[in-house]
């Protein structure tokens, strides 16, 4: 957990520096490199020399390919053994499988344009464990290729968990592949959406594997997706996952083309607040648990995410897009393909994502509530524009921002003495 979190934090930090340099140089065309380096040094507490190196690299890349990468998502397949009704991959095809040659070229692209000594590769799908034989080839290749460039590779995989066995877990443990397990709470809510293609639920199938998983990955991370139908039991679903042995949870609403109503978002907010109180109680009791949204403060870190800026996603056929969720869209404009690993990349198509604040709507620029913008894929589905958020996003952001403030206040309180 620590190495994965450190890699993620380092990537976010580099993203902030790159975004700041992009904004500064964009607003000051006649900038002095020395002034920019000194400004970056003061703002981000790095040496002027380090700031100059990064600025020089960015200038060099801006005249060539605009690629300054820290991470990549490899979509090994768009096929899946389940039929989750809120999946962002709209079209699933058993023939959408990544070849080893495509994976090699994608990894080489990441390593060639890496701007940090530690890069991150996430294996995703579809269900990536359908391509376990490919994974066994990819991982050693990337590690060897990284070592040849003095780069370290950190691994993560997002899986529905239904195909996990001990052989896979041993491989993950050997190569330190951090697993994110998708599970939505108790059996009722999980099985409502996460079913097999024959309509059977999968909760018991996954839950039965967790004790074995914990033997190989004691700190277990999970993704809890909240649908509008599961709002009433959201708090109970959280406790059920903790009881199963999850330590880290990503709790997020199932968003797509159909926006949530204000009443539903309000309900979500009150439930999230109840979960915060449970979380605080569990922490005080010494339960090993971590939810990032409850641990980070509400400070503004910039508009837009790392997609297309320091991270790219590669489809099974080698197509390149800013992120995997965009690749899952039906609309070609929404997918925003910028090239293919077997051909060329038109890096100019990434410029809107590399400096997204320049495409921020006027209403957002003058909003009192500074946010990071929402998911580009959700934006496109709901507004037809990657950079224009719907009202749904604004409401969710307000809810989560207030929860973070409350979490910060609760964290500052002295621990309650518990009689044992």
Coordinates of C-alpha atoms in Angstrom, one line a residue:
X1 CA 0.0 0.0 0.0
X2 CA 2.8 2.4 0.9
X3 CA 4.7 2.1 -2.4
X4 CA 1.5 2.4 -4.5
X5 CA 0.4 5.4 -2.5
X6 CA 3.9 7.0 -2.8
X7 CA 3.9 6.5 -6.5
X8 CA 0.5 8.0 -6.9
X9 CA 1.3 11.0 -4.7
X10 CA 4.6 11.5 -6.7
X11 CA 2.6 11.4 -9.9
X12 CA 0.1 13.9 -8.7
X13 CA 2.9 16.2 -7.5
X14 CA 4.6 16.1 -10.9
X15 CA 1.2 16.7 -12.6
X16 CA 0.7 19.9 -10.5
X17 CA 4.2 21.2 -11.4
X18 CA 3.6 20.4 -15.1
X19 CA 0.2 22.1 -15.0
X20 CA 1.7 25.2 -13.3
X21 CA 4.4 25.5 -15.8
X22 CA 1.9 25.1 -18.7
X23 CA -0.4 27.8 -17.2
X24 CA 2.5 30.2 -16.4
X25 CA 4.2 29.9 -19.9
X26 CA 0.8 30.1 -21.6
X27 CA -0.1 33.4 -19.9
X28 CA 3.4 34.8 -20.3
X29 CA 4.6 34.1 -23.8
X30 CA 7.8 36.1 -23.3
X31 CA 8.7 34.4 -20.1
X32 CA 12.2 34.1 -18.7
X33 CA 13.2 30.5 -18.1
X34 CA 15.2 31.5 -15.0
X35 CA 12.1 33.3 -13.5
X36 CA 9.9 30.3 -14.2
X37 CA 12.5 27.9 -12.6
X38 CA 12.8 30.1 -9.5
X39 CA 9.0 30.4 -9.2
X40 CA 8.5 26.7 -9.5
X41 CA 11.3 26.2 -6.9
X42 CA 9.6 28.5 -4.4
X43 CA 6.1 27.1 -5.0
X44 CA 6.9 23.4 -5.0
X45 CA 10.0 23.3 -2.7
X46 CA 12.4 21.8 -5.2
X47 CA 15.8 23.1 -6.2
X48 CA 16.2 25.6 -9.0
X49 CA 18.3 23.1 -10.8
X50 CA 15.6 20.5 -10.7
X51 CA 13.0 23.0 -11.9
X52 CA 15.3 24.0 -14.8
X53 CA 15.8 20.4 -15.8
X54 CA 12.0 19.8 -15.9
X55 CA 11.4 23.1 -17.8
X56 CA 14.1 22.2 -20.3
X57 CA 12.5 18.8 -20.8
X58 CA 9.1 20.2 -21.3
X59 CA 10.4 22.7 -23.8
X60 CA 12.2 20.0 -25.6
X61 CA 9.1 17.8 -25.7
X62 CA 6.8 20.7 -26.7
X63 CA 8.7 21.0 -30.0
X64 CA 8.6 17.3 -30.5
X65 CA 5.8 15.2 -29.0
X66 CA 4.4 16.9 -25.9
X67 CA 4.6 13.6 -24.0
X68 CA 5.7 13.8 -20.4
X69 CA 4.5 10.6 -18.9
X70 CA 4.3 9.1 -15.4
X71 CA 1.6 6.5 -15.9
X72 CA -0.3 4.3 -18.4
X73 CA -3.4 2.2 -18.5
X74 CA -3.2 -0.9 -20.6
X75 CA -6.7 -2.1 -21.6
X76 CA -5.8 -5.8 -22.2
X77 CA -9.2 -6.7 -23.4
X78 CA -12.7 -5.1 -23.8
X79 CA -14.2 -8.5 -23.2
X80 CA -15.5 -9.5 -19.7
X81 CA -17.0 -12.6 -18.1
X82 CA -19.6 -10.4 -16.3
X83 CA -22.3 -8.1 -17.6
X84 CA -22.3 -5.2 -15.1
X85 CA -25.0 -2.8 -16.3
X86 CA -23.1 0.4 -15.3
X87 CA -19.7 -0.6 -16.9
X88 CA -18.1 2.3 -18.8
X89 CA -17.0 -0.1 -21.6
X90 CA -20.1 0.2 -23.8
X91 CA -19.1 -2.4 -26.4
X92 CA -17.7 -5.7 -25.2
X93 CA -16.2 -8.1 -27.7
X94 CA -14.4 -11.3 -27.1
X95 CA -12.1 -10.5 -30.0
X96 CA -10.9 -7.2 -28.5
X97 CA -7.6 -8.6 -27.1
X98 CA -4.2 -6.9 -26.8
X99 CA -1.3 -8.7 -28.4
X100 CA 2.1 -8.9 -26.8
X101 CA 3.6 -6.8 -29.6
X102 CA 1.0 -4.1 -28.9
X103 CA 1.7 -4.2 -25.2
X104 CA 5.5 -4.0 -25.8
X105 CA 5.1 -0.9 -28.0
X106 CA 2.8 0.7 -25.4
X107 CA 5.3 0.0 -22.6
X108 CA 8.2 1.3 -24.7
X109 CA 6.2 4.5 -25.3
X110 CA 5.7 5.1 -21.6
X111 CA 9.4 4.4 -20.7
X112 CA 10.7 6.5 -23.6
X113 CA 8.7 9.6 -22.4
X114 CA 8.9 9.0 -18.7
X115 CA 9.6 12.2 -16.7
X116 CA 9.9 10.5 -13.3
X117 CA 12.1 7.6 -12.1
X118 CA 9.1 5.6 -11.0
X119 CA 6.3 5.0 -13.5
X120 CA 3.0 3.3 -12.9
X121 CA 1.2 0.8 -15.2
X122 CA -2.4 -0.2 -14.5
X123 CA -3.8 -3.3 -16.1
X124 CA -7.5 -2.9 -16.8
X125 CA -10.3 -4.0 -19.1
X126 CA -12.9 -5.4 -19.6
X127 CA -11.7 -8.1 -17.2
X128 CA -7.9 -8.1 -17.4
X129 CA -7.5 -11.5 -15.7
X130 CA -9.0 -13.1 -18.9
X131 CA -5.6 -12.3 -20.3
X132 CA -3.5 -13.7 -17.5
X133 CA -1.0 -15.4 -20.0
X134 CA -0.4 -12.0 -21.5
X135 CA 0.1 -10.4 -18.1
X136 CA 2.8 -13.1 -17.4
X137 CA 4.7 -11.8 -20.4
X138 CA 4.1 -8.1 -20.0
X139 CA 5.3 -7.7 -16.4
X140 CA 8.8 -9.2 -16.8
X141 CA 9.2 -7.3 -20.1
X142 CA 8.4 -3.9 -18.6
X143 CA 10.6 -4.5 -15.6
X144 CA 13.6 -5.4 -17.7
X145 CA 13.0 -2.6 -20.2
X146 CA 12.6 -0.2 -17.2
X147 CA 15.9 -1.3 -15.6
X148 CA 17.7 -0.7 -18.9
X149 CA 16.6 2.9 -18.6
X150 CA 17.1 3.2 -14.9
X151 CA 13.3 3.3 -14.3
X152 CA 11.2 1.5 -11.8
X153 CA 7.8 0.2 -12.7
X154 CA 4.9 0.0 -10.2
X155 CA 1.9 -2.2 -11.0
X156 CA -1.8 -2.1 -10.3
X157 CA -4.7 -4.1 -11.6
X158 CA -8.5 -3.5 -11.4
X159 CA -10.4 -6.8 -11.4
X160 CA -13.9 -8.1 -10.6
X161 CA -12.2 -10.9 -8.6
X162 CA -14.2 -13.8 -10.1
X163 CA -11.2 -15.4 -11.8
X164 CA -8.7 -15.1 -8.9
X165 CA -6.9 -18.3 -7.8
X166 CA -3.7 -19.0 -5.8
X167 CA -1.5 -19.2 -8.9
X168 CA -2.5 -15.7 -9.9
X169 CA -2.0 -14.4 -6.3
X170 CA 1.5 -15.9 -6.1
X171 CA 2.4 -14.1 -9.4
X172 CA 1.0 -10.8 -8.1
X173 CA 2.9 -11.2 -4.8
X174 CA 6.1 -12.0 -6.7
X175 CA 5.9 -8.8 -8.8
X176 CA 4.2 -6.6 -6.2
X177 CA 1.1 -6.0 -8.3
X178 CA -1.4 -4.1 -6.2
X179 CA -5.0 -5.4 -6.8
X180 CA -8.1 -3.2 -6.7
X181 CA -11.1 -5.4 -6.2
X182 CA -14.5 -4.2 -7.4
X183 CA -17.2 -5.0 -4.8
X184 CA -20.2 -2.9 -4.1
X185 CA -21.1 -3.9 -0.5
X186 CA -23.5 -6.6 0.6
X187 CA -24.9 -9.3 -1.7
X188 CA -28.1 -7.5 -2.5
X189 CA -26.6 -4.4 -3.9
X190 CA -23.6 -6.0 -5.4
X191 CA -25.6 -8.7 -7.2
X192 CA -28.1 -6.1 -8.5
X193 CA -25.5 -4.8 -11.0
X194 CA -22.5 -7.2 -11.0
X195 CA -23.9 -10.3 -12.6
X196 CA -22.7 -12.9 -14.9
X197 CA -23.9 -13.0 -18.5
X198 CA -26.4 -15.6 -17.4
X199 CA -27.8 -13.2 -14.8
X200 CA -26.3 -14.9 -11.7
X201 CA -25.0 -12.9 -8.8
X202 CA -21.3 -12.9 -8.0
X203 CA -21.0 -11.7 -4.4
X204 CA -20.6 -15.0 -2.7
X205 CA -18.1 -16.1 -5.4
X206 CA -15.9 -13.1 -4.7
X207 CA -16.4 -13.1 -0.9
X208 CA -15.3 -16.7 -0.6
X209 CA -11.9 -15.8 -2.2
X210 CA -11.1 -12.9 0.1
X211 CA -9.4 -15.0 2.9
X212 CA -7.0 -16.4 0.4
X213 CA -6.5 -13.0 -1.2
X214 CA -5.6 -11.6 2.2
X215 CA -2.9 -14.2 2.7
X216 CA -1.0 -12.8 -0.3
X217 CA -2.2 -9.1 -0.1
X218 CA -2.9 -8.4 3.5
X219 CA -3.8 -4.8 2.8
X220 CA -6.8 -5.1 0.5
X221 CA -8.1 -2.3 -1.7
X222 CA -11.7 -2.2 -3.0
X223 CA -13.8 -0.1 -5.3
X224 CA -17.4 0.4 -4.0
X225 CA -19.6 1.9 -6.7
X226 CA -22.8 3.4 -5.4
X227 CA -25.9 3.3 -7.6
X228 CA -29.0 5.3 -7.0
X229 CA -30.8 2.0 -6.1
X230 CA -28.3 1.3 -3.3
X231 CA -28.5 4.7 -1.5
X232 CA -30.7 3.4 1.3
X233 CA -28.1 0.8 2.4
X234 CA -24.9 2.7 1.4
X235 CA -23.7 2.9 5.1
X236 CA -24.4 -0.8 5.7
X237 CA -22.6 -1.7 2.4
X238 CA -19.5 0.1 3.7
X239 CA -19.6 -1.8 7.0
X240 CA -20.1 -5.1 5.2
X241 CA -16.9 -4.5 3.1
X242 CA -14.9 -3.6 6.2
X243 CA -16.1 -6.8 7.9
X244 CA -15.0 -8.8 4.9
X245 CA -11.5 -7.5 5.3
X246 CA -11.1 -4.5 3.0
X247 CA -8.6 -1.8 4.2
X248 CA -8.7 0.8 1.5
X249 CA -11.9 1.8 -0.2
X250 CA -12.6 4.0 -3.2
X251 CA -16.3 5.0 -2.8
X252 CA -17.8 6.7 -5.8
X253 CA -21.2 7.2 -7.4
X254 CA -22.1 5.3 -10.6
X255 CA -22.2 8.2 -13.1
X256 CA -23.0 8.2 -16.8
X257 CA -25.3 9.6 -19.4
X258 CA -28.2 9.9 -16.9
X259 CA -27.5 12.5 -14.2
X260 CA -28.4 12.0 -10.6
X261 CA -31.2 14.2 -9.2
X262 CA -30.5 16.9 -6.5
X263 CA -32.4 14.8 -4.0
X264 CA -30.4 11.7 -4.7
X265 CA -27.1 13.6 -4.4
X266 CA -28.3 15.0 -1.1
X267 CA -29.1 11.5 0.1
X268 CA -25.6 10.4 -1.0
X269 CA -24.0 13.2 0.9
X270 CA -25.8 12.3 4.2
X271 CA -24.8 8.7 3.8
X272 CA -21.2 9.7 3.0
X273 CA -21.2 11.7 6.2
X274 CA -22.5 8.7 8.2
X275 CA -19.7 6.6 6.7
X276 CA -17.2 9.3 7.8
X277 CA -18.4 8.9 11.4
X278 CA -18.0 5.1 11.1
X279 CA -14.6 5.5 9.6
X280 CA -13.5 7.9 12.4
X281 CA -14.7 5.4 15.0
X282 CA -13.0 2.5 13.3
X283 CA -9.7 4.4 13.1
X284 CA -9.9 5.3 16.8
X285 CA -10.4 1.6 17.6
X286 CA -7.2 0.8 15.7
X287 CA -8.9 -0.9 12.7
X288 CA -6.4 -0.7 9.8
X289 CA -8.4 1.3 7.2
X290 CA -7.7 4.2 4.8
X291 CA -10.0 6.3 2.7
X292 CA -8.1 9.0 0.8
X293 CA -11.0 11.4 0.7
X294 CA -11.2 11.4 4.5
X295 CA -7.4 11.9 4.9
X296 CA -6.7 14.7 2.4
X297 CA -7.6 18.3 3.0
X298 CA -9.8 20.4 0.8
X299 CA -7.0 22.6 -0.8
X300 CA -7.2 23.3 -4.5
X301 CA -4.7 21.2 -6.6
X302 CA -5.6 22.4 -10.1
X303 CA -8.3 22.0 -12.7
X304 CA -8.4 18.7 -14.6
X305 CA -6.9 15.3 -14.0
X306 CA -3.7 13.6 -15.2
X307 CA -5.5 12.0 -18.2
X308 CA -3.7 13.1 -21.4
X309 CA -1.3 15.2 -19.4
X310 CA 1.0 12.7 -17.7
X311 CA -1.0 9.5 -18.3
X312 CA -2.3 7.8 -21.4
X313 CA -4.6 4.8 -22.0
X314 CA -4.0 2.1 -24.7
X315 CA -6.8 0.1 -26.2
X316 CA -6.4 -3.6 -27.1
X317 CA -5.8 -2.7 -30.7
X318 CA -3.2 -0.1 -29.8
X319 CA -5.3 3.0 -30.1
X320 CA -4.3 5.8 -27.7
X321 CA -6.6 8.0 -25.7
X322 CA -6.2 10.2 -22.6
X323 CA -8.0 7.7 -20.4
X324 CA -9.7 4.3 -20.3
X325 CA -13.1 5.7 -19.6
X326 CA -12.9 7.7 -22.8
X327 CA -12.0 4.5 -24.7
X328 CA -15.1 2.9 -23.4
X329 CA -17.4 5.5 -25.0
X330 CA -19.3 4.8 -28.3
X331 CA -18.9 8.2 -29.7
X332 CA -15.7 8.6 -31.7
X333 CA -15.3 12.2 -30.7
X334 CA -15.7 11.2 -27.1
X335 CA -13.0 8.5 -27.3
X336 CA -10.6 11.1 -28.6
X337 CA -8.1 8.8 -30.3
X338 CA -4.7 10.6 -30.7
X339 CA -2.9 7.8 -32.5
X340 CA -1.8 4.2 -32.3
X341 CA 1.2 2.5 -30.8
X342 CA 1.9 0.8 -34.2
X343 CA 1.8 4.1 -36.1
X344 CA 2.2 7.7 -35.0
X345 CA 0.8 9.9 -32.3
X346 CA -0.6 13.3 -33.1
X347 CA 0.5 14.9 -29.9
X348 CA -1.2 18.2 -30.8
X349 CA -4.5 16.5 -30.1
X350 CA -3.5 16.1 -26.4
X351 CA -2.9 19.9 -25.9
X352 CA -6.4 20.5 -24.6
X353 CA -5.8 17.9 -21.9
X354 CA -2.3 19.0 -21.2
X355 CA -3.5 22.5 -20.2
X356 CA -7.2 22.0 -19.5
X357 CA -7.6 25.2 -17.5
X358 CA -7.4 27.1 -20.8
X359 CA -10.7 25.3 -21.8
X360 CA -12.4 25.8 -18.5
X361 CA -15.9 27.4 -19.1
X362 CA -16.3 31.0 -18.0
X363 CA -18.7 30.1 -15.3
X364 CA -16.2 27.8 -13.7
X365 CA -13.4 30.4 -13.9
X366 CA -15.4 32.8 -11.8
X367 CA -17.0 30.2 -9.5
X368 CA -16.2 30.7 -5.8
X369 CA -15.9 26.9 -5.3
X370 CA -12.6 25.9 -6.8
X371 CA -12.8 22.3 -8.1
X372 CA -10.7 20.0 -10.2
X373 CA -13.3 19.5 -12.8
X374 CA -14.9 16.1 -13.2
X375 CA -14.3 13.0 -15.2
X376 CA -13.8 13.9 -18.9
X377 CA -15.9 10.8 -20.0
X378 CA -18.8 11.8 -17.7
X379 CA -18.6 15.3 -19.0
X380 CA -18.8 14.2 -22.6
X381 CA -21.7 11.9 -21.9
X382 CA -23.7 14.5 -20.1
X383 CA -22.7 17.7 -21.9
X384 CA -21.1 16.7 -25.2
X385 CA -17.8 18.4 -24.2
X386 CA -14.9 16.9 -22.3
X387 CA -14.3 20.1 -20.4
X388 CA -17.8 21.2 -19.5
X389 CA -19.2 19.7 -16.3
X390 CA -22.9 19.2 -15.6
X391 CA -24.8 20.5 -12.6
X392 CA -24.4 16.9 -11.2
X393 CA -20.7 17.4 -10.9
X394 CA -21.0 20.7 -9.1
X395 CA -23.3 19.2 -6.5
X396 CA -21.2 16.1 -6.0
X397 CA -18.1 18.3 -5.6
X398 CA -19.8 20.5 -3.1
X399 CA -20.8 17.5 -1.0
X400 CA -17.4 15.9 -1.1
X401 CA -15.6 19.2 -0.3
X402 CA -17.8 19.8 2.8
X403 CA -17.2 16.2 3.9
X404 CA -13.4 16.7 3.6
X405 CA -13.7 19.8 5.8
X406 CA -15.6 17.8 8.4
X407 CA -13.1 15.0 8.2
X408 CA -10.2 17.4 8.8
X409 CA -12.0 18.8 11.9
X410 CA -12.7 15.3 13.2
X411 CA -9.1 14.2 12.6
X412 CA -7.9 17.1 14.8
X413 CA -9.9 15.9 17.8
X414 CA -8.1 14.0 20.5
X415 CA -8.8 10.2 20.4
X416 CA -11.6 8.9 22.5
X417 CA -10.5 6.5 25.3
X418 CA -12.1 3.1 24.7
X419 CA -12.5 0.6 27.5
X420 CA -11.4 -2.9 26.5

